[in-house]
mmCIF file of C-alpha atoms and ligand atoms in Angstrom:
data_model
loop_
_atom_site.group_PDB
_atom_site.id
_atom_site.type_symbol
_atom_site.label_atom_id
_atom_site.label_comp_id
_atom_site.label_asym_id
_atom_site.label_seq_id
_atom_site.Cartn_x
_atom_site.Cartn_y
_atom_site.Cartn_z
ATOM 1 C CA UNK I 84 -17.958 10.915 0.161
ATOM 2 C CA UNK I 85 -16.785 8.316 2.675
ATOM 3 C CA UNK I 86 -18.782 5.618 0.866
ATOM 4 C CA UNK I 87 -17.224 6.530 -2.449
ATOM 5 C CA UNK I 88 -13.866 5.641 -0.926
ATOM 6 C CA UNK I 89 -14.155 1.991 -0.071
ATOM 7 C CA UNK I 90 -11.645 1.131 2.657
ATOM 8 C CA UNK I 91 -8.672 -0.964 1.511
ATOM 9 C CA UNK I 92 -6.714 -3.062 3.983
ATOM 10 C CA UNK I 93 -3.491 -4.187 2.321
ATOM 11 C CA UNK I 94 -1.003 -6.669 3.753
ATOM 12 C CA UNK I 95 2.607 -6.293 2.675
ATOM 13 C CA UNK I 96 4.303 -9.572 3.520
ATOM 14 C CA UNK I 97 7.702 -8.203 2.451
ATOM 15 C CA UNK I 98 10.448 -10.857 2.183
ATOM 16 C CA UNK I 99 8.693 -13.337 4.449
ATOM 17 C CA UNK I 100 7.222 -16.737 3.858
ATOM 18 C CA UNK I 101 8.083 -20.084 2.383
ATOM 19 C CA UNK I 102 5.362 -22.008 0.632
ATOM 20 C CA UNK I 103 3.976 -23.820 3.656
ATOM 21 C CA UNK I 104 3.682 -20.739 5.915
ATOM 22 C CA UNK I 105 2.405 -18.559 3.121
ATOM 23 C CA UNK I 106 -0.302 -20.942 2.074
ATOM 24 C CA UNK I 107 -1.440 -21.379 5.665
ATOM 25 C CA UNK I 108 -1.535 -17.601 6.078
ATOM 26 C CA UNK I 109 -3.393 -17.117 2.792
ATOM 27 C CA UNK I 110 -5.897 -19.806 3.743
ATOM 28 C CA UNK I 111 -6.461 -18.179 7.140
ATOM 29 C CA UNK I 112 -7.049 -14.745 5.628
ATOM 30 C CA UNK I 113 -9.291 -16.192 2.906
ATOM 31 C CA UNK I 114 -11.353 -18.100 5.440
ATOM 32 C CA UNK I 115 -11.794 -15.037 7.656
ATOM 33 C CA UNK I 116 -12.779 -12.806 4.768
ATOM 34 C CA UNK I 117 -15.177 -15.397 3.383
ATOM 35 C CA UNK I 118 -16.794 -15.781 6.796
ATOM 36 C CA UNK I 119 -17.077 -12.018 7.317
ATOM 37 C CA UNK I 120 -18.657 -11.579 3.899
ATOM 38 C CA UNK I 121 -17.640 -7.915 3.723
ATOM 39 C CA UNK I 122 -18.995 -5.994 0.790
ATOM 40 C CA UNK I 123 -18.007 -2.585 2.140
ATOM 41 C CA UNK I 124 -14.216 -2.966 2.224
ATOM 42 C CA UNK I 125 -11.412 -4.579 0.253
ATOM 43 C CA UNK I 126 -8.746 -6.885 1.642
ATOM 44 C CA UNK I 127 -5.497 -7.293 -0.295
ATOM 45 C CA UNK I 128 -2.424 -9.423 0.345
ATOM 46 C CA UNK I 129 0.947 -8.766 -1.304
ATOM 47 C CA UNK I 130 3.125 -11.869 -0.942
ATOM 48 C CA UNK I 131 6.691 -12.236 -2.216
ATOM 49 C CA UNK I 132 6.748 -12.722 -5.990
ATOM 50 C CA UNK I 133 7.706 -16.393 -5.655
ATOM 51 C CA UNK I 134 4.420 -17.073 -3.883
ATOM 52 C CA UNK I 135 2.065 -14.915 -5.910
ATOM 53 C CA UNK I 136 0.685 -17.656 -8.093
ATOM 54 C CA UNK I 137 0.152 -20.095 -5.231
ATOM 55 C CA UNK I 138 -1.453 -17.436 -3.024
ATOM 56 C CA UNK I 139 -3.683 -16.231 -5.850
ATOM 57 C CA UNK I 140 -4.890 -19.828 -6.270
ATOM 58 C CA UNK I 141 -5.345 -20.288 -2.529
ATOM 59 C CA UNK I 142 -7.655 -17.274 -2.138
ATOM 60 C CA UNK I 143 -9.804 -17.817 -5.220
ATOM 61 C CA UNK I 144 -13.479 -17.282 -4.458
ATOM 62 C CA UNK I 145 -12.844 -15.665 -1.061
ATOM 63 C CA UNK I 146 -12.873 -12.066 -2.212
ATOM 64 C CA UNK I 147 -9.259 -11.559 -1.073
ATOM 65 C CA UNK I 148 -7.274 -9.544 -3.622
ATOM 66 C CA UNK I 149 -3.646 -10.240 -4.488
ATOM 67 C CA UNK I 150 -0.881 -7.816 -5.411
ATOM 68 C CA UNK I 151 2.845 -7.496 -5.991
ATOM 69 C CA UNK I 152 5.314 -5.586 -3.823
ATOM 70 C CA UNK I 153 7.262 -4.002 -6.673
ATOM 71 C CA UNK I 154 7.625 -4.090 -10.442
ATOM 72 C CA UNK I 155 10.068 -2.967 -13.108
ATOM 73 C CA UNK I 156 9.043 -0.046 -15.308
ATOM 74 C CA UNK I 157 9.572 -2.000 -18.544
ATOM 75 C CA UNK I 158 7.256 -4.717 -19.809
ATOM 76 C CA UNK I 159 10.104 -7.124 -20.628
ATOM 77 C CA UNK I 160 13.773 -7.121 -21.497
ATOM 78 C CA UNK I 161 17.308 -7.523 -20.205
ATOM 79 C CA UNK I 162 16.732 -6.785 -16.524
ATOM 80 C CA UNK I 163 18.120 -9.766 -14.644
ATOM 81 C CA UNK I 164 16.181 -10.550 -11.511
ATOM 82 C CA UNK I 165 13.414 -8.040 -12.143
ATOM 83 C CA UNK I 166 9.707 -8.658 -12.622
ATOM 84 C CA UNK I 167 7.388 -6.622 -14.813
ATOM 85 C CA UNK I 168 3.898 -5.418 -14.025
ATOM 86 C CA UNK I 169 2.651 -7.636 -16.867
ATOM 87 C CA UNK I 170 4.220 -10.664 -15.166
ATOM 88 C CA UNK I 171 2.465 -9.808 -11.909
ATOM 89 C CA UNK I 172 -0.813 -9.455 -13.727
ATOM 90 C CA UNK I 173 -0.230 -12.762 -15.517
ATOM 91 C CA UNK I 174 -0.100 -14.688 -12.230
ATOM 92 C CA UNK I 175 -3.179 -13.116 -10.688
ATOM 93 C CA UNK I 176 -2.131 -9.753 -9.231
ATOM 94 C CA UNK I 177 -4.495 -6.807 -9.527
ATOM 95 C CA UNK I 178 -2.418 -4.333 -7.506
ATOM 96 C CA UNK I 179 1.216 -3.431 -7.020
ATOM 97 C CA UNK I 180 2.973 -1.469 -4.289
ATOM 98 C CA UNK I 181 5.435 1.037 -5.743
ATOM 99 C CA UNK I 182 7.910 3.297 -3.993
ATOM 100 C CA UNK I 183 7.885 1.598 -0.612
ATOM 101 C CA UNK I 184 10.458 3.323 1.587
ATOM 102 C CA UNK I 185 12.436 0.091 1.878
ATOM 103 C CA UNK I 186 12.865 0.097 -1.894
ATOM 104 C CA UNK I 187 13.595 3.804 -1.958
ATOM 105 C CA UNK I 188 16.329 3.150 0.630
ATOM 106 C CA UNK I 189 17.607 -0.338 -0.290
ATOM 107 C CA UNK I 190 17.427 0.080 -4.057
ATOM 108 C CA UNK I 191 17.827 3.828 -4.505
ATOM 109 C CA UNK I 192 14.396 4.299 -6.046
ATOM 110 C CA UNK I 193 13.755 7.951 -6.808
ATOM 111 C CA UNK I 194 10.419 9.659 -7.357
ATOM 112 C CA UNK I 195 11.081 9.475 -11.099
ATOM 113 C CA UNK I 196 11.547 5.709 -10.938
ATOM 114 C CA UNK I 197 8.459 5.316 -8.772
ATOM 115 C CA UNK I 198 6.412 7.326 -11.249
ATOM 116 C CA UNK I 199 7.597 5.115 -14.113
ATOM 117 C CA UNK I 200 6.591 2.039 -12.121
ATOM 118 C CA UNK I 201 3.133 3.479 -11.474
ATOM 119 C CA UNK I 202 2.782 4.052 -15.227
ATOM 120 C CA UNK I 203 3.914 0.463 -15.819
ATOM 121 C CA UNK I 204 1.190 -0.710 -13.462
ATOM 122 C CA UNK I 205 -1.424 1.133 -15.543
ATOM 123 C CA UNK I 206 -0.007 -0.290 -18.757
ATOM 124 C CA UNK I 207 -0.455 -3.796 -17.330
ATOM 125 C CA UNK I 208 -3.897 -3.129 -15.883
ATOM 126 C CA UNK I 209 -2.754 -3.058 -12.244
ATOM 127 C CA UNK I 210 -3.743 -0.543 -9.582
ATOM 128 C CA UNK I 211 -0.581 1.047 -8.145
ATOM 129 C CA UNK I 212 -0.286 1.822 -4.426
ATOM 130 C CA UNK I 213 2.208 4.694 -4.386
ATOM 131 C CA UNK I 214 4.049 4.991 -1.066
ATOM 132 C CA UNK I 215 5.381 8.216 0.379
ATOM 133 C CA UNK I 216 6.591 9.218 3.826
ATOM 134 C CA UNK I 217 9.072 11.284 5.761
ATOM 135 C CA UNK I 218 12.097 10.126 7.747
ATOM 136 C CA UNK I 219 12.496 10.936 11.437
ATOM 137 C CA UNK I 220 15.080 13.611 10.632
ATOM 138 C CA UNK I 221 12.691 15.223 8.176
ATOM 139 C CA UNK I 222 9.866 15.195 10.708
ATOM 140 C CA UNK I 223 12.079 16.639 13.437
ATOM 141 C CA UNK I 224 13.172 19.379 11.050
ATOM 142 C CA UNK I 225 9.506 20.290 10.516
ATOM 143 C CA UNK I 226 9.688 19.246 6.871
ATOM 144 C CA UNK I 227 7.050 16.484 6.844
ATOM 145 C CA UNK I 228 4.444 18.224 4.694
ATOM 146 C CA UNK I 229 7.042 19.602 2.288
ATOM 147 C CA UNK I 230 8.592 16.146 1.840
ATOM 148 C CA UNK I 231 5.207 14.567 1.186
ATOM 149 C CA UNK I 232 4.417 17.233 -1.374
ATOM 150 C CA UNK I 233 7.710 16.731 -3.233
ATOM 151 C CA UNK I 234 7.295 12.949 -3.240
ATOM 152 C CA UNK I 235 3.710 13.156 -4.458
ATOM 153 C CA UNK I 236 4.470 15.595 -7.239
ATOM 154 C CA UNK I 237 7.406 13.456 -8.355
ATOM 155 C CA UNK I 238 5.795 10.032 -7.993
ATOM 156 C CA UNK I 239 2.226 10.443 -9.232
ATOM 157 C CA UNK I 240 2.115 10.228 -13.037
ATOM 158 C CA UNK I 241 0.278 12.694 -15.232
ATOM 159 C CA UNK I 242 -3.149 11.370 -16.112
ATOM 160 C CA UNK I 243 -3.808 9.967 -12.638
ATOM 161 C CA UNK I 244 -7.385 9.626 -11.423
ATOM 162 C CA UNK I 245 -9.008 8.172 -8.330
ATOM 163 C CA UNK I 246 -9.871 4.903 -10.059
ATOM 164 C CA UNK I 247 -6.234 4.417 -11.090
ATOM 165 C CA UNK I 248 -4.358 5.325 -7.931
ATOM 166 C CA UNK I 249 -4.029 4.544 -4.235
ATOM 167 C CA UNK I 250 -1.606 6.555 -2.102
ATOM 168 C CA UNK I 251 -0.088 5.148 1.100
ATOM 169 C CA UNK I 252 1.334 7.515 3.693
ATOM 170 C CA UNK I 253 4.001 5.630 5.601
ATOM 171 C CA UNK I 254 6.248 7.637 7.909
ATOM 172 C CA UNK I 255 9.601 5.849 7.575
ATOM 173 C CA UNK I 256 10.193 6.052 11.334
ATOM 174 C CA UNK I 257 6.907 4.256 12.044
ATOM 175 C CA UNK I 258 7.601 1.245 9.798
ATOM 176 C CA UNK I 259 8.365 -1.858 11.814
ATOM 177 C CA UNK I 260 9.203 0.164 14.924
ATOM 178 C CA UNK I 261 5.997 -0.056 16.934
ATOM 179 C CA UNK I 262 5.894 3.745 16.906
ATOM 180 C CA UNK I 263 2.997 5.566 15.286
ATOM 181 C CA UNK I 264 2.172 9.205 14.704
ATOM 182 C CA UNK I 265 -0.702 10.630 16.720
ATOM 183 C CA UNK I 266 -4.126 10.577 15.147
ATOM 184 C CA UNK I 267 -3.827 14.349 14.674
ATOM 185 C CA UNK I 268 -0.485 13.938 12.885
ATOM 186 C CA UNK I 269 -1.948 11.287 10.567
ATOM 187 C CA UNK I 270 -4.968 13.460 9.852
ATOM 188 C CA UNK I 271 -2.788 16.473 9.103
ATOM 189 C CA UNK I 272 -0.545 14.487 6.733
ATOM 190 C CA UNK I 273 -3.538 12.989 4.933
ATOM 191 C CA UNK I 274 -5.295 16.338 4.619
ATOM 192 C CA UNK I 275 -2.151 17.777 3.068
ATOM 193 C CA UNK I 276 -1.785 14.822 0.701
ATOM 194 C CA UNK I 277 -5.355 15.291 -0.471
ATOM 195 C CA UNK I 278 -4.779 19.016 -0.875
ATOM 196 C CA UNK I 279 -1.649 18.435 -3.002
ATOM 197 C CA UNK I 280 -3.448 15.775 -5.057
ATOM 198 C CA UNK I 281 -6.132 18.390 -5.740
ATOM 199 C CA UNK I 282 -3.688 20.278 -7.923
ATOM 200 C CA UNK I 283 -2.585 17.096 -9.724
ATOM 201 C CA UNK I 284 -5.751 15.191 -10.535
ATOM 202 C CA UNK I 285 -9.368 16.108 -11.179
ATOM 203 C CA UNK I 286 -11.118 13.817 -8.678
ATOM 204 C CA UNK I 287 -8.621 14.014 -5.809
ATOM 205 C CA UNK I 288 -11.457 13.839 -3.301
ATOM 206 C CA UNK I 289 -12.109 10.242 -4.309
ATOM 207 C CA UNK I 290 -8.522 8.934 -4.131
ATOM 208 C CA UNK I 291 -8.016 6.378 -1.379
ATOM 209 C CA UNK I 292 -5.285 7.330 1.095
ATOM 210 C CA UNK I 293 -3.903 4.521 3.246
ATOM 211 C CA UNK I 294 -1.929 4.919 6.439
ATOM 212 C CA UNK I 295 0.960 2.514 7.035
ATOM 213 C CA UNK I 296 3.493 2.049 9.833
ATOM 214 C CA UNK I 297 3.065 -0.234 12.855
ATOM 215 C CA UNK I 298 -0.662 -0.750 12.324
ATOM 216 C CA UNK I 299 -1.966 -3.623 14.451
ATOM 217 C CA UNK I 300 -5.294 -4.875 15.703
ATOM 218 C CA UNK I 301 -5.138 -2.772 18.853
ATOM 219 C CA UNK I 302 -4.473 0.605 17.172
ATOM 220 C CA UNK I 303 -6.263 0.109 13.854
ATOM 221 C CA UNK I 304 -9.617 1.449 15.039
ATOM 222 C CA UNK I 305 -8.101 4.738 16.124
ATOM 223 C CA UNK I 306 -5.786 5.190 13.124
ATOM 224 C CA UNK I 307 -8.424 4.225 10.577
ATOM 225 C CA UNK I 308 -10.873 6.700 12.099
ATOM 226 C CA UNK I 309 -8.454 9.604 11.551
ATOM 227 C CA UNK I 310 -9.601 12.154 9.007
ATOM 228 C CA UNK I 311 -8.992 11.233 5.372
ATOM 229 C CA UNK I 312 -7.720 7.724 6.179
ATOM 230 C CA UNK I 313 -9.248 5.172 3.812
ATOM 231 C CA UNK I 314 -7.455 2.044 4.896
ATOM 232 C CA UNK I 315 -4.104 0.679 5.955
ATOM 233 C CA UNK I 316 -0.919 -0.761 4.517
ATOM 234 C CA UNK I 317 0.169 -3.359 7.031
ATOM 235 C CA UNK I 318 3.560 -5.050 7.299
ATOM 236 C CA UNK I 319 4.378 -7.154 10.363
ATOM 237 C CA UNK I 320 0.792 -7.565 11.518
ATOM 238 C CA UNK I 321 -0.243 -8.920 8.108
ATOM 239 C CA UNK I 322 1.816 -12.054 8.750
ATOM 240 C CA UNK I 323 -0.711 -13.340 11.298
ATOM 241 C CA UNK I 324 -4.154 -14.028 9.890
ATOM 242 C CA UNK I 325 -6.018 -13.173 13.112
ATOM 243 C CA UNK I 326 -4.195 -9.898 13.597
ATOM 244 C CA UNK I 327 -4.648 -8.884 9.967
ATOM 245 C CA UNK I 328 -8.343 -9.772 10.056
ATOM 246 C CA UNK I 329 -8.758 -7.710 13.230
ATOM 247 C CA UNK I 330 -7.388 -4.704 11.320
ATOM 248 C CA UNK I 331 -9.732 -5.384 8.403
ATOM 249 C CA UNK I 332 -12.625 -5.614 10.843
ATOM 250 C CA UNK I 333 -11.724 -2.201 12.274
ATOM 251 C CA UNK I 334 -11.940 -0.550 8.846
HETATM 252 P P1 PGA K 422 4.811 -2.389 9.497
HETATM 253 O O1 PGA K 422 5.175 -2.124 7.958
HETATM 254 O O2 PGA K 422 3.319 -2.546 9.575
HETATM 255 O O3 PGA K 422 5.548 -3.634 9.864
HETATM 256 O O4 PGA K 422 5.274 -1.182 10.256
HETATM 257 C C1 PGA K 422 4.341 -1.333 7.154
HETATM 258 C C2 PGA K 422 4.881 -1.272 5.758
HETATM 259 O O5 PGA K 422 6.101 -1.223 5.584
HETATM 260 O O6 PGA K 422 4.106 -1.257 4.788
#
């Protein structure tokens, strides 16, 4: 079963990078991945939309995959400032992150909106990475598993299957804070996510579940070895090629 779930190490650059830095970072990641020659794991970078085309060009032939950080649910139309899944696909993206907690918080994205974005990703031929995760208050109230279940049921579209979906578990309190759950806490969250997915989709056992939140080279080995963890969604540490490659190596 482990082999059927090829590890995915995804870098979420967030709102970071001007052309020069981003191209240097992309070149560094591409060079490392080319040199490693991995065939047993996938490495993805999700730059800001302004840099997608340039980064996609910069990593051609290296095996590095490129994705967007968000998309609108519609294919086109009067949505000033938004970008559709089709537009991401058009400039070389194969993946898109949807429902990141920063978008849920900053932009008021609900589970219903996230689900529509995941459907938009399918429509455009992109693989959506659906993010879920509890806040510190929710964890302290003992509501972690219930929150994850509600978010999953609301955010995963009908018709989902392992080949069409990646889920990222990102505790909100672990994002950008340097704090991480224990390995046991990650394993328990992931086991519950897989259990809930079992009621939603036929091949839930094959869905890749990523952990995200303060992953770095020094803790990746431990976190990625936790039960039911099939990769990582990496923010801060994906902005340094060496650090990001160290995480990919640990997968
Ligand atoms: P972080 O961010 O690695 O900086 O904690 C993770 C994320 O938000 O995806």
